[in-house]
Tab-separated table of C-alpha atoms in Angstrom:
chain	number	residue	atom	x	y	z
A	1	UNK	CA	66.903	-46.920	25.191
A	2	UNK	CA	65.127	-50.125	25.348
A	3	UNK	CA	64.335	-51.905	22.618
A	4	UNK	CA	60.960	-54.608	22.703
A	5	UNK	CA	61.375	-57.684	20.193
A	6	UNK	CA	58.434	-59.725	19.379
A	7	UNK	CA	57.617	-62.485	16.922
A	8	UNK	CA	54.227	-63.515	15.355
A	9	UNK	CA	53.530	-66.625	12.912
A	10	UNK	CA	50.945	-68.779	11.350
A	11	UNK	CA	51.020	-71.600	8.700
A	12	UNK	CA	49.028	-70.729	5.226
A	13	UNK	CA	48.222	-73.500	3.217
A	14	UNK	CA	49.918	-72.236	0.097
A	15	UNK	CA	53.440	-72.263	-1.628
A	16	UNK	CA	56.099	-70.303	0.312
A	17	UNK	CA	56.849	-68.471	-2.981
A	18	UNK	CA	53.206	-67.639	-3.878
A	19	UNK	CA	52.770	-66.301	-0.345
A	20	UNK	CA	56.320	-64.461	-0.836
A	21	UNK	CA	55.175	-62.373	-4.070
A	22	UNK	CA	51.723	-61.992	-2.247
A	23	UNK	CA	54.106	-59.663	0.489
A	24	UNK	CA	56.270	-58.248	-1.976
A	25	UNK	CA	53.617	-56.509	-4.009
A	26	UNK	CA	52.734	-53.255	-1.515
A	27	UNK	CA	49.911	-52.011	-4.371
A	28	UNK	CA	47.435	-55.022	-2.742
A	29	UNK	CA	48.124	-54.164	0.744
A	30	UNK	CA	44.649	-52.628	1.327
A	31	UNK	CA	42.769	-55.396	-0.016
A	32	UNK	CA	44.572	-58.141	2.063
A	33	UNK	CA	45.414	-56.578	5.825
A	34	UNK	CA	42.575	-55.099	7.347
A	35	UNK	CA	44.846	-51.927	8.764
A	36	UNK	CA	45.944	-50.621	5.981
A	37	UNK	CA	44.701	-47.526	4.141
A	38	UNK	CA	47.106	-47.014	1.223
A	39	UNK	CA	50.341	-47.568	0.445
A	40	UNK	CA	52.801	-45.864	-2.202
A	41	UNK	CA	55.901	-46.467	-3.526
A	42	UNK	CA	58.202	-43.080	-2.782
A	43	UNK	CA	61.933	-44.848	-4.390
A	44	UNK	CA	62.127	-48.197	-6.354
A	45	UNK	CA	65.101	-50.133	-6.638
A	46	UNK	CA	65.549	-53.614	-7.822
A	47	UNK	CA	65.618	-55.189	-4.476
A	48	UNK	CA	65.176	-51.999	-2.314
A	49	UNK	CA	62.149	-49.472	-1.958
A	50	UNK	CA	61.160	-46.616	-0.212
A	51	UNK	CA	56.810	-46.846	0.484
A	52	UNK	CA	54.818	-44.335	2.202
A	53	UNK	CA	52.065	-46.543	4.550
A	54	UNK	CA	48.623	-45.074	5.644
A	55	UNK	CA	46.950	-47.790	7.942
A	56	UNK	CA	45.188	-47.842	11.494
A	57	UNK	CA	46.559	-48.842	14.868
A	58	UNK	CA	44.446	-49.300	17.788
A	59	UNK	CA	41.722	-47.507	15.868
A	60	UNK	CA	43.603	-44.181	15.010
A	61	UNK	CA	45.146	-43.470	11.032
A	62	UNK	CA	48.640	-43.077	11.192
A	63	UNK	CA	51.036	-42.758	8.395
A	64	UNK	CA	54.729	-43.448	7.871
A	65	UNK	CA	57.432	-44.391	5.657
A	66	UNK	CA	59.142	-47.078	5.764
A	67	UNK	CA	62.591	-48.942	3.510
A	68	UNK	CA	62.399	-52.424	2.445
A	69	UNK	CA	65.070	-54.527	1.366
A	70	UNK	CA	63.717	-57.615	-0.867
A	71	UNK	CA	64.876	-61.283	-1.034
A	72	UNK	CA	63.196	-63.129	-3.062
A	73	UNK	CA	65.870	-65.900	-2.727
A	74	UNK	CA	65.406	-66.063	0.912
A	75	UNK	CA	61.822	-65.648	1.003
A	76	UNK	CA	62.731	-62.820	3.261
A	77	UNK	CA	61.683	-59.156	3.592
A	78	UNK	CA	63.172	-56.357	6.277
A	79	UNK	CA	61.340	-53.342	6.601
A	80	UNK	CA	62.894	-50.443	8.793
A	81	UNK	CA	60.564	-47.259	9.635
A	82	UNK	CA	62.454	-43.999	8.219
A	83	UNK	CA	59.742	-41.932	9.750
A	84	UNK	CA	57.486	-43.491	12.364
A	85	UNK	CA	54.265	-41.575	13.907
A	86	UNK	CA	54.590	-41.126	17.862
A	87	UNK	CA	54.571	-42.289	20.113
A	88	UNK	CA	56.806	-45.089	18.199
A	89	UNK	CA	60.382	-44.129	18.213
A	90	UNK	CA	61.978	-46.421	16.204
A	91	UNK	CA	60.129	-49.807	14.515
A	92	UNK	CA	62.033	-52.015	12.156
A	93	UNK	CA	61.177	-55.784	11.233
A	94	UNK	CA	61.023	-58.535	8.843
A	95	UNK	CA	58.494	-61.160	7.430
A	96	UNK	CA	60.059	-64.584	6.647
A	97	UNK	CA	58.055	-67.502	4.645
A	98	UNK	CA	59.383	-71.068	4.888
A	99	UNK	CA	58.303	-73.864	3.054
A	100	UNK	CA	56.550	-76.495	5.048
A	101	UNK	CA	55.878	-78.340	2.033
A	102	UNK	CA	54.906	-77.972	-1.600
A	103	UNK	CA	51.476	-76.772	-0.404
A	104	UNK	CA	51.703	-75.345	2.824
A	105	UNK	CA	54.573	-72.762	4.254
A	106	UNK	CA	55.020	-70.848	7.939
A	107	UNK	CA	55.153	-67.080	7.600
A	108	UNK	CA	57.032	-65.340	10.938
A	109	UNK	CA	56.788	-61.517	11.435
A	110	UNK	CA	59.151	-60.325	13.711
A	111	UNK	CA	59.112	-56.599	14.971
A	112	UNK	CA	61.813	-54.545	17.103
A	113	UNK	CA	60.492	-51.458	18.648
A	114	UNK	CA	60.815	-48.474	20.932
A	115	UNK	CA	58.710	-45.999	22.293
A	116	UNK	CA	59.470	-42.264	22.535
A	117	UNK	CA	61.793	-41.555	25.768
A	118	UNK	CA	60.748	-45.196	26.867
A	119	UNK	CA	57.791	-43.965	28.219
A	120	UNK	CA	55.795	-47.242	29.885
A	121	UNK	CA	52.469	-46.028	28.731
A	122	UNK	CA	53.252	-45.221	25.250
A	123	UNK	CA	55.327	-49.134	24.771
A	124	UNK	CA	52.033	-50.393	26.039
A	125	UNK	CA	50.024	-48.828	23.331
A	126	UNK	CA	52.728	-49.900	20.798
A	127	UNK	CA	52.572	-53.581	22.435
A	128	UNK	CA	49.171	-53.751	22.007
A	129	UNK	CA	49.145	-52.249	18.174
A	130	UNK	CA	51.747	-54.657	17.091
A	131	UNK	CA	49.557	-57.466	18.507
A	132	UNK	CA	46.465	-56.723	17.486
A	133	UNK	CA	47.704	-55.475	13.750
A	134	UNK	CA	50.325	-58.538	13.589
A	135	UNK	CA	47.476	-61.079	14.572
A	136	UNK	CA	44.893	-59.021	12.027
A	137	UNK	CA	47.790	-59.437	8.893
A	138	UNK	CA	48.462	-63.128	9.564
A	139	UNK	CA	44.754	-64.238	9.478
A	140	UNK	CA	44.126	-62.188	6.458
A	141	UNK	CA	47.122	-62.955	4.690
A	142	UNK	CA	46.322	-66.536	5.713
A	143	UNK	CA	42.466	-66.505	4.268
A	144	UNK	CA	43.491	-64.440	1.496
A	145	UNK	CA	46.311	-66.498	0.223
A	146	UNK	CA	44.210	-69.701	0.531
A	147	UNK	CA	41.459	-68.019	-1.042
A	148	UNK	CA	43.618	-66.992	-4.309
A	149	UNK	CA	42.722	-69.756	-6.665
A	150	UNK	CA	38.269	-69.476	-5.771
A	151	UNK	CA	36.184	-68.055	-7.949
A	152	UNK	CA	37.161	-64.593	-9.080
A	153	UNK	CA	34.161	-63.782	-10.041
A	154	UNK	CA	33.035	-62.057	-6.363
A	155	UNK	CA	35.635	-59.889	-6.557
A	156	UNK	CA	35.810	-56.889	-9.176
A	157	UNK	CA	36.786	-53.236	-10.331
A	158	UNK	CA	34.630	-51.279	-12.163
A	159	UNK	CA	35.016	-47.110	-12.863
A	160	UNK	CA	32.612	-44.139	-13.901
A	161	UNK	CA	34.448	-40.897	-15.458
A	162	UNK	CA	32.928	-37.327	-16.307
A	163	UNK	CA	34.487	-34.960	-18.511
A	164	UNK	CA	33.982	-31.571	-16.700
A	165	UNK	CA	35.047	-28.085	-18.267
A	166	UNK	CA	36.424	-26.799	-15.332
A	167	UNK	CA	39.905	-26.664	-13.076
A	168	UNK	CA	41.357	-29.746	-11.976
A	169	UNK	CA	41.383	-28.139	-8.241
A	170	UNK	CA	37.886	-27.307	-8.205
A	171	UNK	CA	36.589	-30.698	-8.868
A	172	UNK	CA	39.167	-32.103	-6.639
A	173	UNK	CA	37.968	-29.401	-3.698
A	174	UNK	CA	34.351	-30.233	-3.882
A	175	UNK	CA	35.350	-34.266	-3.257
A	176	UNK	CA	38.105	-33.436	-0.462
A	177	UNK	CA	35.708	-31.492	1.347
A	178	UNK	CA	33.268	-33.468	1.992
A	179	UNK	CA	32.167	-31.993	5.385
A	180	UNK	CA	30.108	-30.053	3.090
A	181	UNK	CA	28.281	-32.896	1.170
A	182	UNK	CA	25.282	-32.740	3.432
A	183	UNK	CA	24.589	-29.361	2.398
A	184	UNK	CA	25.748	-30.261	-1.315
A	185	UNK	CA	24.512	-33.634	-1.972
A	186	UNK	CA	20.894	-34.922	-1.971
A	187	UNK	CA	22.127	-38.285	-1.322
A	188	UNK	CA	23.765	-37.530	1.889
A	189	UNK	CA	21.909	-36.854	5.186
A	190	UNK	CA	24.744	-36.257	7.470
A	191	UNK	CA	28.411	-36.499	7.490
A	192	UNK	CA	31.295	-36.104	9.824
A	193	UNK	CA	34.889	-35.245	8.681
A	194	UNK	CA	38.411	-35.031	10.658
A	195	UNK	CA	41.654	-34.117	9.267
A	196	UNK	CA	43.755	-34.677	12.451
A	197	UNK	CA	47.030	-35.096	10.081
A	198	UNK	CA	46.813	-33.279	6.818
A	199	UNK	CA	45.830	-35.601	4.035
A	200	UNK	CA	44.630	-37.945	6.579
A	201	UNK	CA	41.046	-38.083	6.437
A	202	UNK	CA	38.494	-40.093	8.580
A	203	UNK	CA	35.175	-39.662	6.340
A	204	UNK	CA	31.279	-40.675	8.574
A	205	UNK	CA	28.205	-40.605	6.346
A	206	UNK	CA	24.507	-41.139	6.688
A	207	UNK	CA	23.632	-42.040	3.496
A	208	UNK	CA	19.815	-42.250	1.632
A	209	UNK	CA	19.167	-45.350	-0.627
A	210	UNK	CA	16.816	-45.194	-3.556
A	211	UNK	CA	14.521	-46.838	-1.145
A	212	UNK	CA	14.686	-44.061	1.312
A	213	UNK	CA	16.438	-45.953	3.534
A	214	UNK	CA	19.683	-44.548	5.243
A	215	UNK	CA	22.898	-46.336	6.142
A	216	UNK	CA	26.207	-44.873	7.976
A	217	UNK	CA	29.289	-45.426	6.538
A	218	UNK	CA	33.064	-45.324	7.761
A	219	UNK	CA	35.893	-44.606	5.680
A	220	UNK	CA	39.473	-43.624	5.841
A	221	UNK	CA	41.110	-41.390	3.239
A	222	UNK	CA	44.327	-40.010	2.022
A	223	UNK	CA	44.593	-37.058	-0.162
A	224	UNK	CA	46.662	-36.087	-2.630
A	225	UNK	CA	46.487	-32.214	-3.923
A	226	UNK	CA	45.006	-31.919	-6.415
A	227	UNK	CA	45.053	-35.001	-8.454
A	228	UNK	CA	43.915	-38.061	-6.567
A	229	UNK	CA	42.214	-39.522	-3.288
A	230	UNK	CA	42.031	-42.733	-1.781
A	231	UNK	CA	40.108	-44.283	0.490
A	232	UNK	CA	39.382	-46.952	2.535
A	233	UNK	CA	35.799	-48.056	3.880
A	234	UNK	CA	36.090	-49.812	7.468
A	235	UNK	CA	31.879	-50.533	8.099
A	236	UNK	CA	30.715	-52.162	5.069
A	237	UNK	CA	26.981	-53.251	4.303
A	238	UNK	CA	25.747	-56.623	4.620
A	239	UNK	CA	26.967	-57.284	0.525
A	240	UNK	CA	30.266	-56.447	1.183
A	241	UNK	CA	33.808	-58.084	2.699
A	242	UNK	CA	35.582	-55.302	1.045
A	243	UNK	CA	35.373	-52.174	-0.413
A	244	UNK	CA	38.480	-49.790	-1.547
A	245	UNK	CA	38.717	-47.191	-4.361
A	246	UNK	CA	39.787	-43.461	-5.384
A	247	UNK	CA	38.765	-40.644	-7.147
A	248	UNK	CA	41.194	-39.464	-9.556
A	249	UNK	CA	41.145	-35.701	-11.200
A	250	UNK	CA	42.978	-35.509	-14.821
A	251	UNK	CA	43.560	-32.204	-16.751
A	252	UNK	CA	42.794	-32.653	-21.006
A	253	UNK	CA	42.354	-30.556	-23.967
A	254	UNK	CA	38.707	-30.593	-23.181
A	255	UNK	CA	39.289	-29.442	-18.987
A	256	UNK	CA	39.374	-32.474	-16.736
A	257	UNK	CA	38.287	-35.935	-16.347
A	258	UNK	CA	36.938	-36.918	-12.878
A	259	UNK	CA	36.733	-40.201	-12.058
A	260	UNK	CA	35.492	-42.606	-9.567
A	261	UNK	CA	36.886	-46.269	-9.523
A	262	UNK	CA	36.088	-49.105	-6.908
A	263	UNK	CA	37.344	-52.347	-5.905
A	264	UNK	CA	34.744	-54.705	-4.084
A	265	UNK	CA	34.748	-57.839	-2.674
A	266	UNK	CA	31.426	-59.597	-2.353
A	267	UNK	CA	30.152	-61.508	0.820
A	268	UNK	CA	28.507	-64.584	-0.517
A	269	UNK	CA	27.401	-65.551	2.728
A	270	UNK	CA	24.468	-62.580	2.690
A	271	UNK	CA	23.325	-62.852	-1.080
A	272	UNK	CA	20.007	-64.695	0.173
A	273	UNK	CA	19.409	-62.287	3.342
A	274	UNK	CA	19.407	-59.113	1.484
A	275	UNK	CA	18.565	-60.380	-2.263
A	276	UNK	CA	16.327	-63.091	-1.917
A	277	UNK	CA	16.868	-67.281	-1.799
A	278	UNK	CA	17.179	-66.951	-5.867
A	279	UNK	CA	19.773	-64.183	-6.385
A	280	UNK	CA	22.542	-65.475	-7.949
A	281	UNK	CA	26.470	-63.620	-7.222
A	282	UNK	CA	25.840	-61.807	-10.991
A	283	UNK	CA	22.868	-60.621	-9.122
A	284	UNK	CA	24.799	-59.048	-6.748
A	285	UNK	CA	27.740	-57.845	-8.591
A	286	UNK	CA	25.203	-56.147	-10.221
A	287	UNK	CA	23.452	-54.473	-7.227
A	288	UNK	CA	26.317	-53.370	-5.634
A	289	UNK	CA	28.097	-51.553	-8.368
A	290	UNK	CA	24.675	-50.005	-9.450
A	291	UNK	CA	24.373	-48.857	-5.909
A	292	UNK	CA	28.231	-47.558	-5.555
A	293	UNK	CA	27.740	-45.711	-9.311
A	294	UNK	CA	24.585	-44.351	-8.415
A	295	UNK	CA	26.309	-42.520	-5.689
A	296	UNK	CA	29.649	-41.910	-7.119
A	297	UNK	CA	28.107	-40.433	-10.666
A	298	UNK	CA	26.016	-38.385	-8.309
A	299	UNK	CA	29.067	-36.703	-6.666
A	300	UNK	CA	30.465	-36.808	-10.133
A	301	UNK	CA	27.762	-34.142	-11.412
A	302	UNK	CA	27.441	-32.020	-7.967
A	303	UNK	CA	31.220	-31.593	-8.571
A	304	UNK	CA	31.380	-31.078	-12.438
A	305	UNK	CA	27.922	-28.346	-11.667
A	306	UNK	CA	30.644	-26.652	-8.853
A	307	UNK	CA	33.857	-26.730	-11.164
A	308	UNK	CA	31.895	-25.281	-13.919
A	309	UNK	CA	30.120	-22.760	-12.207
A	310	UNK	CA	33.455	-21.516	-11.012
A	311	UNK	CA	34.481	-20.795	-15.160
């Protein structure tokens, strides 16, 4: 069995330990490395975890779980696959920040890999995952570390809820399969779903503005019967660096709350393009999240109309 080890680093101009905690916490993983879906914590120790990983390598979703083993002492972190997707075989690793200086620190990620029965083809396609996605979570740990202490303000959450008399699994069905949201939502002009791995989704819409105007969108999903779904979105329009959420599906006294809650990150750099040389970042703050809730109160009512029909 042959084992490949290789080693990726890059200096961040930020404080080892902010950069540290910044790797530690799993739960912003999908804002801050452009592969990953979703991640979940399975087992939580005080300095050892068990997290389930959803991301994309070489443009496929995969999904595994992986052990980590903290020190914040150190500034270290190993990781070790417990279950890794083929055609990996085994993957283990760990990130190590040291301080350069009071203001600047090098992070090194070092990986040690196999492929299935060594096959040459498959180490290649691990080789080149490894690279790409190590090279893709330096640079945006890098810009997203450095970018910590801007302006907060183009970056927010925001979430719409309707109370539906209905099943929690019905409102949950009519979001998870969304292959049938052409035929069940006005908003939607086409759409494209594959489910390759159960709870692995890879969600393609043409969507209609209120302008008439459509626009595709791209996003990866994981499901999780019959109470939650995350997502991912991978092409974003010209207002947006990043956009992440889930819909979430909560029995009550009164039936079930549905809800719809987004994370965005806002590309200044486009404000004047698409809103005009005097629209301000409130401006579009306020576009974008009337644009997402338009939409996701939308799906919100098609789905509470379904769940209750089904009383």
């Amino acid at each position: 069995m042959t084992n490949r080890m290789v080693e990726h680093e890059i200096t961040v101009d930020a404080p080892a330990a902010a950069v540290y905690r910044l790797i530690a916490e799993v739960e912003n993983w999908p804002r801050i490395f452009p592969p990953t879906i979703h991640v979940d914590h399975v087992e939580r120790g005080v300095d050892e975890e068990r997290i389930r990983i959803w991301a994309t390598a070489n443009g496929e979703a995969k999904n595994w779980t992986s052990r980590r083993t903290l020190d914040p002492r150190d500034l270290r972190i190993t990781f070790r696959q417990e279950i890794s997707s083929p055609p990996v075989a085994a993957m283990s690793g760990t990130w190590i920040v040291e301080p350069l200086s009071d203001s600047a620190s090098r992070v090194r990620l070092l990986h040690d890999y196999r492929a299935i029965d060594d096959d040459v083809e498959s180490l290649k396609w691990i080789d080149e995952a490894v690279d790409r996605n190590s090279r893709a979570e330096l640079a945006s740990l890098k810009q997203n570390v450095e970018l910590a202490h801007a302006s907060e303000e183009i970056t927010f959450s925001f979430e719409d809820t309707v109370q539906i008399q209905g099943q929690a699994k019905d409102v949950y069905d009519f979001v998870n399969e969304a292959g049938l949201w052409a035929e069940r939502l006005p908003h939607v002009a086409s759409v494209r779903l594959e489910e390759d791995t159960p709870g692995l989704q890879t969600l393609e819409m043409d969507t209609r503005a209120q302008d008439g105007s459509t626009h595709t969108t791209k996003s990866y999903r994981v499901t999780f019967p019959h109470h939650r779904i995350a997502y991912k979105q991978v092409t974003l329009p010209a207002l947006m660096t990043l956009h992440t959420g889930y819909w979430t599906f909560t029995e009550n006294e009164r039936g079930v709350a549905a809800s719809s809650q987004h994370t965005v990150v806002l590309n200044t750099d486009n404000i004047a393009r698409v809103l005009g040389p005097e629209a301000s970042v409130a401006d579009a703050r306020e576009y974008v999240r009337n644009a997402l809730s338009t939409n996701s109160r939308a799906t919100l009512g098609h789905a509470k109309d379904h769940a209750e029909s089904k009383r």
